[in-house]
C-alpha positions as protocol buffer text, in pm:
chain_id: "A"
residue {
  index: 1
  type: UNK
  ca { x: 0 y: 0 z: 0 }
}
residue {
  index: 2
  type: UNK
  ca { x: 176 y: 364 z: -126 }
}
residue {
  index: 3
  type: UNK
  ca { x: 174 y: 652 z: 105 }
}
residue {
  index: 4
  type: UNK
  ca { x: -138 y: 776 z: -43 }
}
residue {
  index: 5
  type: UNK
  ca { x: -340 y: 505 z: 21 }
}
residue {
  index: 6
  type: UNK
  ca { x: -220 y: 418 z: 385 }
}
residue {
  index: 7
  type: UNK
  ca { x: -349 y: 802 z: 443 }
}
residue {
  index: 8
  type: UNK
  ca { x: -703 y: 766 z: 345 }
}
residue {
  index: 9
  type: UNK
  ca { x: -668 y: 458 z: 597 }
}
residue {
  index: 10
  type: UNK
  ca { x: -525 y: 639 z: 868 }
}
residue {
  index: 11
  type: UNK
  ca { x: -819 y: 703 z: 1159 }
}
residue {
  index: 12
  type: UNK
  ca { x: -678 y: 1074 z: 1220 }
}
residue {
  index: 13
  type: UNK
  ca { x: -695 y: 1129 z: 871 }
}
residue {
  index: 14
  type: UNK
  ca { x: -1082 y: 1058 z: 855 }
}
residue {
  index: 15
  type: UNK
  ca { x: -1121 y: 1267 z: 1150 }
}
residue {
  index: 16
  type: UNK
  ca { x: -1041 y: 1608 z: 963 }
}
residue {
  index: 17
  type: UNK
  ca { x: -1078 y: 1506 z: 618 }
}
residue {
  index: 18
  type: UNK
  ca { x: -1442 y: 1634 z: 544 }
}
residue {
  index: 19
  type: UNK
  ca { x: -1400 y: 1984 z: 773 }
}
residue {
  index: 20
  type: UNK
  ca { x: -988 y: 2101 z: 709 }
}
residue {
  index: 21
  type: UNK
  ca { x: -815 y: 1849 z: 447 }
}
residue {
  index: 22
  type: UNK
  ca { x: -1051 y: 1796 z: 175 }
}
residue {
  index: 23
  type: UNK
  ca { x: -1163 y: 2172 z: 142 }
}
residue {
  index: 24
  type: UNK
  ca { x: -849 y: 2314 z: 123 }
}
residue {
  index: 25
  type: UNK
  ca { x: -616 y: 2059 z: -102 }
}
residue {
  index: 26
  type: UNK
  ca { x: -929 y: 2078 z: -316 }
}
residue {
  index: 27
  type: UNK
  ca { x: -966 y: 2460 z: -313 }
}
residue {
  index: 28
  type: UNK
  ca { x: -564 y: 2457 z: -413 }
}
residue {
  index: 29
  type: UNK
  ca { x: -585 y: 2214 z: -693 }
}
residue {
  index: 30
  type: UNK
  ca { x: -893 y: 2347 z: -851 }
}
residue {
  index: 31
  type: UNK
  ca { x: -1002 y: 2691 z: -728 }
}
residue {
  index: 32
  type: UNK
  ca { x: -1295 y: 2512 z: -618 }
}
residue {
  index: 33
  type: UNK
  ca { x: -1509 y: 2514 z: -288 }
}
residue {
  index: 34
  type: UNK
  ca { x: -1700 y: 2186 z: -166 }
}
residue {
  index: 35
  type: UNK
  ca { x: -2014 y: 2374 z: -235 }
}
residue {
  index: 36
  type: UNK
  ca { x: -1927 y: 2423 z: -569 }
}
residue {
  index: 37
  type: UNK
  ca { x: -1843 y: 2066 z: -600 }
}
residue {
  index: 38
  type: UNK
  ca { x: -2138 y: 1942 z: -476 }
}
residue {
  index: 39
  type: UNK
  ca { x: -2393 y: 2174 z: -656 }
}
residue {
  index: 40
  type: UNK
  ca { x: -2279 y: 2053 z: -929 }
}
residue {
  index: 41
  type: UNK
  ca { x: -2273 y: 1699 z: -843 }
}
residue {
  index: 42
  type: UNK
  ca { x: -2637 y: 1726 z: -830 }
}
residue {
  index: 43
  type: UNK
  ca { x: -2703 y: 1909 z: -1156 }
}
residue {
  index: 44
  type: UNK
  ca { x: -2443 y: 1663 z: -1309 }
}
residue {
  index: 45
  type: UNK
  ca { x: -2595 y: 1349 z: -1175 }
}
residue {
  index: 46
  type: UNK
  ca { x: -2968 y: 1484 z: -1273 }
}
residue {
  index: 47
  type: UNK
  ca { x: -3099 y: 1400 z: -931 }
}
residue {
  index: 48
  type: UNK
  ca { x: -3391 y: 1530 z: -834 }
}
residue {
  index: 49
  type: UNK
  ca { x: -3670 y: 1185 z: -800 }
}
residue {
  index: 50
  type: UNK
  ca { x: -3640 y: 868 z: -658 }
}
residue {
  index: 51
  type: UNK
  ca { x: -3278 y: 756 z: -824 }
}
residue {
  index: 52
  type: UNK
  ca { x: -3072 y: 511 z: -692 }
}
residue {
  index: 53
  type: UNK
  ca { x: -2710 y: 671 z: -649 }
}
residue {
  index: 54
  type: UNK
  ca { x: -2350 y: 506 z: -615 }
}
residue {
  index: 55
  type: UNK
  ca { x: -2122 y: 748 z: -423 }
}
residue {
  index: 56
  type: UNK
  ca { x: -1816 y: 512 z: -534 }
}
residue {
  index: 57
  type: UNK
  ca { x: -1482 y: 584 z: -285 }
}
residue {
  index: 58
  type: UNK
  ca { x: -1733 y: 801 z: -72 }
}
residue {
  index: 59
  type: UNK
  ca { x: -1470 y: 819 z: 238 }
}
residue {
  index: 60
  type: UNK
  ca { x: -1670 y: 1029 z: 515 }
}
residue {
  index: 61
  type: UNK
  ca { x: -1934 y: 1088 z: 297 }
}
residue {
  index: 62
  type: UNK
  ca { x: -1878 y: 1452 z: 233 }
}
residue {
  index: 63
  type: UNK
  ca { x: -2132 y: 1419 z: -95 }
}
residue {
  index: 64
  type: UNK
  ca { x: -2320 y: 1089 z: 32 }
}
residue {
  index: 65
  type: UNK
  ca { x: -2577 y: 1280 z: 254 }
}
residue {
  index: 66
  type: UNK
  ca { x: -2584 y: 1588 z: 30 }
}
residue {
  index: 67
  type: UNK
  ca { x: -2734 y: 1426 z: -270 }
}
residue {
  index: 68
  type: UNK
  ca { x: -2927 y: 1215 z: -72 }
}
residue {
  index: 69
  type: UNK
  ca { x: -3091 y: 1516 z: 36 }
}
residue {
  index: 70
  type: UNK
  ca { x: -3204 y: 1627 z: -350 }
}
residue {
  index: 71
  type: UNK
  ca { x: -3366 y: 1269 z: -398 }
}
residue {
  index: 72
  type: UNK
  ca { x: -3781 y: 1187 z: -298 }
}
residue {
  index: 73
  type: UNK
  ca { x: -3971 y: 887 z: -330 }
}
residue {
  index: 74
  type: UNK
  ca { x: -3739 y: 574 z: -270 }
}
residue {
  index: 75
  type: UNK
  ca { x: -3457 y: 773 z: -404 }
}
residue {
  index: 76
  type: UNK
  ca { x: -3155 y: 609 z: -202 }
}
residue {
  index: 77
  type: UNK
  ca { x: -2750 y: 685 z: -167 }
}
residue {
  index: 78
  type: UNK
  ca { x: -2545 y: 402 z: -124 }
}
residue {
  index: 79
  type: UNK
  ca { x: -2191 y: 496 z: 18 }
}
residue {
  index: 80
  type: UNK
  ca { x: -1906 y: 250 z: -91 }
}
residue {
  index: 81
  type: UNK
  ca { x: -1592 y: 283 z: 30 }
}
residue {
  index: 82
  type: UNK
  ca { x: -1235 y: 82 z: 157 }
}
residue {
  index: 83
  type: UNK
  ca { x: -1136 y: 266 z: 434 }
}
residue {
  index: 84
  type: UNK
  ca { x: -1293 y: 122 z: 755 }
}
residue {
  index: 85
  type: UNK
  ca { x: -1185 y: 504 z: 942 }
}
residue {
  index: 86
  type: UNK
  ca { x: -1361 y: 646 z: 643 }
}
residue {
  index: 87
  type: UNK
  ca { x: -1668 y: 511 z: 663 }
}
residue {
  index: 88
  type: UNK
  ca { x: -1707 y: 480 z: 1050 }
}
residue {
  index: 89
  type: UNK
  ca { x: -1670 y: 868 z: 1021 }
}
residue {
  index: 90
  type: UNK
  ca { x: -1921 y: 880 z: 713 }
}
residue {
  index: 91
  type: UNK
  ca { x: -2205 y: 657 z: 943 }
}
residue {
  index: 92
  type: UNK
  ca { x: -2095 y: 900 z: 1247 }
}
residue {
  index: 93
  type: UNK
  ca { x: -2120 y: 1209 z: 1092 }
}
residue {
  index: 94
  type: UNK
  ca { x: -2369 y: 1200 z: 733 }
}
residue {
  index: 95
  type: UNK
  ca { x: -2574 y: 944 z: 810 }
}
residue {
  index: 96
  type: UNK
  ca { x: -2974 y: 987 z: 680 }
}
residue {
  index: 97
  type: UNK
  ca { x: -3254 y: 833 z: 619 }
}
residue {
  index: 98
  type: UNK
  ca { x: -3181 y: 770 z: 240 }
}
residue {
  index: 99
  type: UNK
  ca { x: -2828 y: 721 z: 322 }
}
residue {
  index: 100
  type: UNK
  ca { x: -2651 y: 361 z: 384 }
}
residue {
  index: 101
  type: UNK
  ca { x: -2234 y: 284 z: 379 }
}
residue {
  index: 102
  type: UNK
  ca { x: -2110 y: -52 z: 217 }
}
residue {
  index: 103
  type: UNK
  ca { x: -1757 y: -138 z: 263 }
}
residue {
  index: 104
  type: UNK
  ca { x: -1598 y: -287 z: -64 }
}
residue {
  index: 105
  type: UNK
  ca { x: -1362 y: -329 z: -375 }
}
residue {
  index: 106
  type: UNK
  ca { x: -1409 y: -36 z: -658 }
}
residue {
  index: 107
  type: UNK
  ca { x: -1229 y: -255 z: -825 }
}
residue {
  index: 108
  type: UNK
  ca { x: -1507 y: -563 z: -804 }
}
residue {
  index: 109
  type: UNK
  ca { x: -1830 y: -391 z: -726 }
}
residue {
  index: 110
  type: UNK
  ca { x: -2051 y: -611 z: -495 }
}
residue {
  index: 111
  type: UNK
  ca { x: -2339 y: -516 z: -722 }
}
residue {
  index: 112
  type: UNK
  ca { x: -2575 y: -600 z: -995 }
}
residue {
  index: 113
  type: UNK
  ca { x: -2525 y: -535 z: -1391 }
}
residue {
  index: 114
  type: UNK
  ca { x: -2701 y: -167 z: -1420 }
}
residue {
  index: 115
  type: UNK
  ca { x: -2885 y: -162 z: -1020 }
}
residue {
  index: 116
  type: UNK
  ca { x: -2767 y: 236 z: -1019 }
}
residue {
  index: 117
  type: UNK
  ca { x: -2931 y: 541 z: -1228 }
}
residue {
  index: 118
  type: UNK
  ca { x: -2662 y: 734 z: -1136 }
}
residue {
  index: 119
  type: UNK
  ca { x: -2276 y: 706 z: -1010 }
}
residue {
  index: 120
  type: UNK
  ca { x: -1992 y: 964 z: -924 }
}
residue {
  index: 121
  type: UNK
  ca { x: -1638 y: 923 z: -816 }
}
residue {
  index: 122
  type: UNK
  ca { x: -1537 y: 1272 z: -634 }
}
residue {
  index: 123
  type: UNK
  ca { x: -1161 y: 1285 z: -649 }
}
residue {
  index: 124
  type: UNK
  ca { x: -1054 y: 949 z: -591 }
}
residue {
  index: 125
  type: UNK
  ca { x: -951 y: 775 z: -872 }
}
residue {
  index: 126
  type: UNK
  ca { x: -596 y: 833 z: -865 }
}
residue {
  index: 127
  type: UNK
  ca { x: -629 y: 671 z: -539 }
}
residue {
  index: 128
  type: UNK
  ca { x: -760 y: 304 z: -670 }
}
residue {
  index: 129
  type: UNK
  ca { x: -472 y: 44 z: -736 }
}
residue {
  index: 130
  type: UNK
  ca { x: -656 y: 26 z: -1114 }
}
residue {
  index: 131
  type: UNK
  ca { x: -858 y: 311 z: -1231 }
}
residue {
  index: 132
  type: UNK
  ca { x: -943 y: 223 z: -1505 }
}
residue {
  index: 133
  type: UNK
  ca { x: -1143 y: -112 z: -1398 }
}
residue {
  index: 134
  type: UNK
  ca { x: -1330 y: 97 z: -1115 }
}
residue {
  index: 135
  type: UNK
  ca { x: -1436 y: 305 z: -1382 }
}
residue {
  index: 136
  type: UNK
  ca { x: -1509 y: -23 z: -1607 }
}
residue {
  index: 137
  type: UNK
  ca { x: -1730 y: -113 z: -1317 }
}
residue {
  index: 138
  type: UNK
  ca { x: -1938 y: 185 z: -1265 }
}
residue {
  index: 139
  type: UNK
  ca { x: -2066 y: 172 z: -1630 }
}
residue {
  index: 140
  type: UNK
  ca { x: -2138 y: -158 z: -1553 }
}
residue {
  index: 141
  type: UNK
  ca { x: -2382 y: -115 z: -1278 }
}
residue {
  index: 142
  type: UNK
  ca { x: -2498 y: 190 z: -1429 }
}
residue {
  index: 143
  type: UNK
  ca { x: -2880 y: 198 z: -1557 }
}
residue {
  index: 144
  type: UNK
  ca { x: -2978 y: 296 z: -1873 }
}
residue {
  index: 145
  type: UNK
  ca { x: -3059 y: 645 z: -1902 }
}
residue {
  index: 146
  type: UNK
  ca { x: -2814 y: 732 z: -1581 }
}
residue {
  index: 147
  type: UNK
  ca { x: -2597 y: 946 z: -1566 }
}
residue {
  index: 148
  type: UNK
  ca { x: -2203 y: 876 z: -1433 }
}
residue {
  index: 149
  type: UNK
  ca { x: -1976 y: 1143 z: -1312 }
}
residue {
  index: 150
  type: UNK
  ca { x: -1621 y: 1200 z: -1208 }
}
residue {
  index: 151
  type: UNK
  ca { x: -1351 y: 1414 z: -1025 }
}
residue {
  index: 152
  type: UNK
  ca { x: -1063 y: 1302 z: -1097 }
}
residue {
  index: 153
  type: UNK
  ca { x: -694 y: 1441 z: -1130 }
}
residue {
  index: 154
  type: UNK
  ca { x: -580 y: 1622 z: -1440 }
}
residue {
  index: 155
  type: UNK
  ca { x: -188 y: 1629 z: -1635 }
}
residue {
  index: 156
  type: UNK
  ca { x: -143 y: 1923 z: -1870 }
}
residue {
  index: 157
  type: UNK
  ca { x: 95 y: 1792 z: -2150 }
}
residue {
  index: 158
  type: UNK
  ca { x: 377 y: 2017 z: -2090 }
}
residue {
  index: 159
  type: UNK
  ca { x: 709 y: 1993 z: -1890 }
}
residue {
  index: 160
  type: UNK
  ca { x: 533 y: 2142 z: -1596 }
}
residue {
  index: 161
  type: UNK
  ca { x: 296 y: 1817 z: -1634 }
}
residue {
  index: 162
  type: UNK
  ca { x: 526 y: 1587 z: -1656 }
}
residue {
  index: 163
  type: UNK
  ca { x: 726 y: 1694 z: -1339 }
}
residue {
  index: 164
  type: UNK
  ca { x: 391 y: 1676 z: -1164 }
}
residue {
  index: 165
  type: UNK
  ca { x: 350 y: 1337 z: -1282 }
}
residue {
  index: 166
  type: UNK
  ca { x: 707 y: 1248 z: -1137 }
}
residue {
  index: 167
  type: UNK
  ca { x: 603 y: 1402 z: -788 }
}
residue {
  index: 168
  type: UNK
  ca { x: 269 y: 1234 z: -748 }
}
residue {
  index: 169
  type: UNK
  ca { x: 407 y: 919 z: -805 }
}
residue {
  index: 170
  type: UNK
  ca { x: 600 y: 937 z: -491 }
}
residue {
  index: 171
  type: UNK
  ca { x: 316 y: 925 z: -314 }
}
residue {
  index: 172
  type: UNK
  ca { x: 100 y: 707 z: -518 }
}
residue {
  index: 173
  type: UNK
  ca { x: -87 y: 937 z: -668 }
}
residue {
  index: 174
  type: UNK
  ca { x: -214 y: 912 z: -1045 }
}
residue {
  index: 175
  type: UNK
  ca { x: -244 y: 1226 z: -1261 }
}
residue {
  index: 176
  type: UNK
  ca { x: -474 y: 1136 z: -1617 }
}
residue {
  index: 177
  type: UNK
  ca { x: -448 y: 1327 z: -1902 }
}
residue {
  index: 178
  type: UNK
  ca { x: -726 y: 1505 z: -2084 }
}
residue {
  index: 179
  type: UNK
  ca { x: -817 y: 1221 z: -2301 }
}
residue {
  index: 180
  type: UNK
  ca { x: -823 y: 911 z: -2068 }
}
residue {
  index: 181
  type: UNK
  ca { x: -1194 y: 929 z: -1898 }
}
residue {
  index: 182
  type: UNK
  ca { x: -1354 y: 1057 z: -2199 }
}
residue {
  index: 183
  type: UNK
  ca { x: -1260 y: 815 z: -2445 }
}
residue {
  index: 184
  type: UNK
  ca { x: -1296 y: 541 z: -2215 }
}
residue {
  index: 185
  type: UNK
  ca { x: -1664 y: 681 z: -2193 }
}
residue {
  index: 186
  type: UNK
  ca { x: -1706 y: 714 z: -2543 }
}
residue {
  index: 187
  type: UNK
  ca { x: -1557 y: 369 z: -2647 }
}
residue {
  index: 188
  type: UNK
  ca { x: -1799 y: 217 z: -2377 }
}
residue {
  index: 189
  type: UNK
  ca { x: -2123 y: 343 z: -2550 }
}
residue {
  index: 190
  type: UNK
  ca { x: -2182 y: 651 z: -2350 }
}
residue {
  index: 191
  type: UNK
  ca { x: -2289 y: 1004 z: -2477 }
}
residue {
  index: 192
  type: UNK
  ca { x: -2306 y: 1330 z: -2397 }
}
residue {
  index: 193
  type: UNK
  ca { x: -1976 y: 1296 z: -2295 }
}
residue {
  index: 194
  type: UNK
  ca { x: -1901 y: 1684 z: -2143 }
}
residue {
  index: 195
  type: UNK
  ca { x: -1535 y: 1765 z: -1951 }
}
residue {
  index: 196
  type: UNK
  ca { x: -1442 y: 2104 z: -1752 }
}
residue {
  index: 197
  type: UNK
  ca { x: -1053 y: 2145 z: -1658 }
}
residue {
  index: 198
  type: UNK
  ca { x: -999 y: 2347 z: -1367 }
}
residue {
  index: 199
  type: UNK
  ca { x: -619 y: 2350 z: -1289 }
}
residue {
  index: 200
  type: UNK
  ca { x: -518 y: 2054 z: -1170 }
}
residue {
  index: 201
  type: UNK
  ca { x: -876 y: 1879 z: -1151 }
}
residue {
  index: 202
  type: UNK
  ca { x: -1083 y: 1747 z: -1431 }
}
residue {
  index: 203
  type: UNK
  ca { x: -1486 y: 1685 z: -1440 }
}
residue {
  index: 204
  type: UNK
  ca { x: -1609 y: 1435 z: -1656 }
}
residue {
  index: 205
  type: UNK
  ca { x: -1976 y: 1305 z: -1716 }
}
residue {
  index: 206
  type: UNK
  ca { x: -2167 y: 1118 z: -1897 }
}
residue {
  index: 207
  type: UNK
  ca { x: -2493 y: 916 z: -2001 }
}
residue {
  index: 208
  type: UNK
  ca { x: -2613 y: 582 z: -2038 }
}
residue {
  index: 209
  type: UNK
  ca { x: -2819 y: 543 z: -2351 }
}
residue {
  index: 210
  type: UNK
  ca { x: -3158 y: 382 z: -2249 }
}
């Protein structure tokens, strides 16, 4: 396990991570606050009914709760994450009553072929041991018609990206360029493929046809 990911396991980690570490690394790398974030998390997602949401590598379920609170009906958030601190701080802290927390693999989803009508990812893919297959996996339990979207890390092409590249990978962390998510979308059947760049962040979604 790299540095990175022993982190997101570490107890005192979980403790500030929603309040202090999350806000500000977030606000540095993208100019971004939380609120932004999540705002748009709901617009992105479509939510507004009785969807079914993933929040895939939810840690303390800084968005869980939120978008659980822009669903009606049966509309449900189900929390996955790998961290045990994470997600004993996520049941402590965001619990609700459309809200539950599953430990698990993004890697090997413990769930049905398209059970979801929509699924994020907010700025942890860099973090999974394979990317790519977690992302492999939330098309696959994605709904038709539902909508998937990430926030993931982003590599300018330039000398200044590359050096980045270098220095996240001392710590584990993955940087993706500007082509990865979207053609992996694209080449999976999805449309209305959309992608924002804001410095070191990028925001990808998509849809499912139905």
């Amino acid at each position: 396990m790299n540095l990175a990911r022993k982190a997101m396991n570490a107890p005192a980690l979980a403790a500030i991570y929603e309040h202090a570490w999350r806000p500000t690394l977030f606000y540095l790398a993208s100019g971004r606050t939380t609120g932004d974030d999540r705002r748009d998390a709901v617009r992105s997602l479509r939510l507004g009914g009785p969807e079914k949401v993933l929040d895939l590598a939810c840690g303390p379920g800084i968005f869980t709760r939120y978008l659980s609170e822009h669903l009606s009906g049966d509309g449900f958030v189900t929390g996955l994450d790998y961290s045990a601190p994470m997600l004993a701080r996520a049941a402590a802290d965001n619990a609700g009553p459309r809200v539950g927390y599953v430990r698990g693999d993004a890697r090997t989803l413990p769930f049905a072929d398209e059970t979801f009508d929509a699924v994020c990812c907010f700025g942890a893919l860099y973090l999974i041991p394979d990317p790519i297959a977690a992302a492999r996996e939330m098309i696959r339990v994605l709904a038709p018609g539902g909508r998937i979207a990430i926030t993931t890390s982003y590599r300018d092409d330039n000398l200044f990206g590359k050096a980045s590249t270098l220095a996240a990978g001392v710590s584990g962390l993955r940087l993706f360029d500007r082509d990865t998510f979207p053609t992996l979308f694209a080449t999976s059947g999805l449309t209305e493929i959309t992608q924002r760049v804001h410095r070191f962040m990028q925001y990808v979604e998509a849809t499912r046809p139905a």
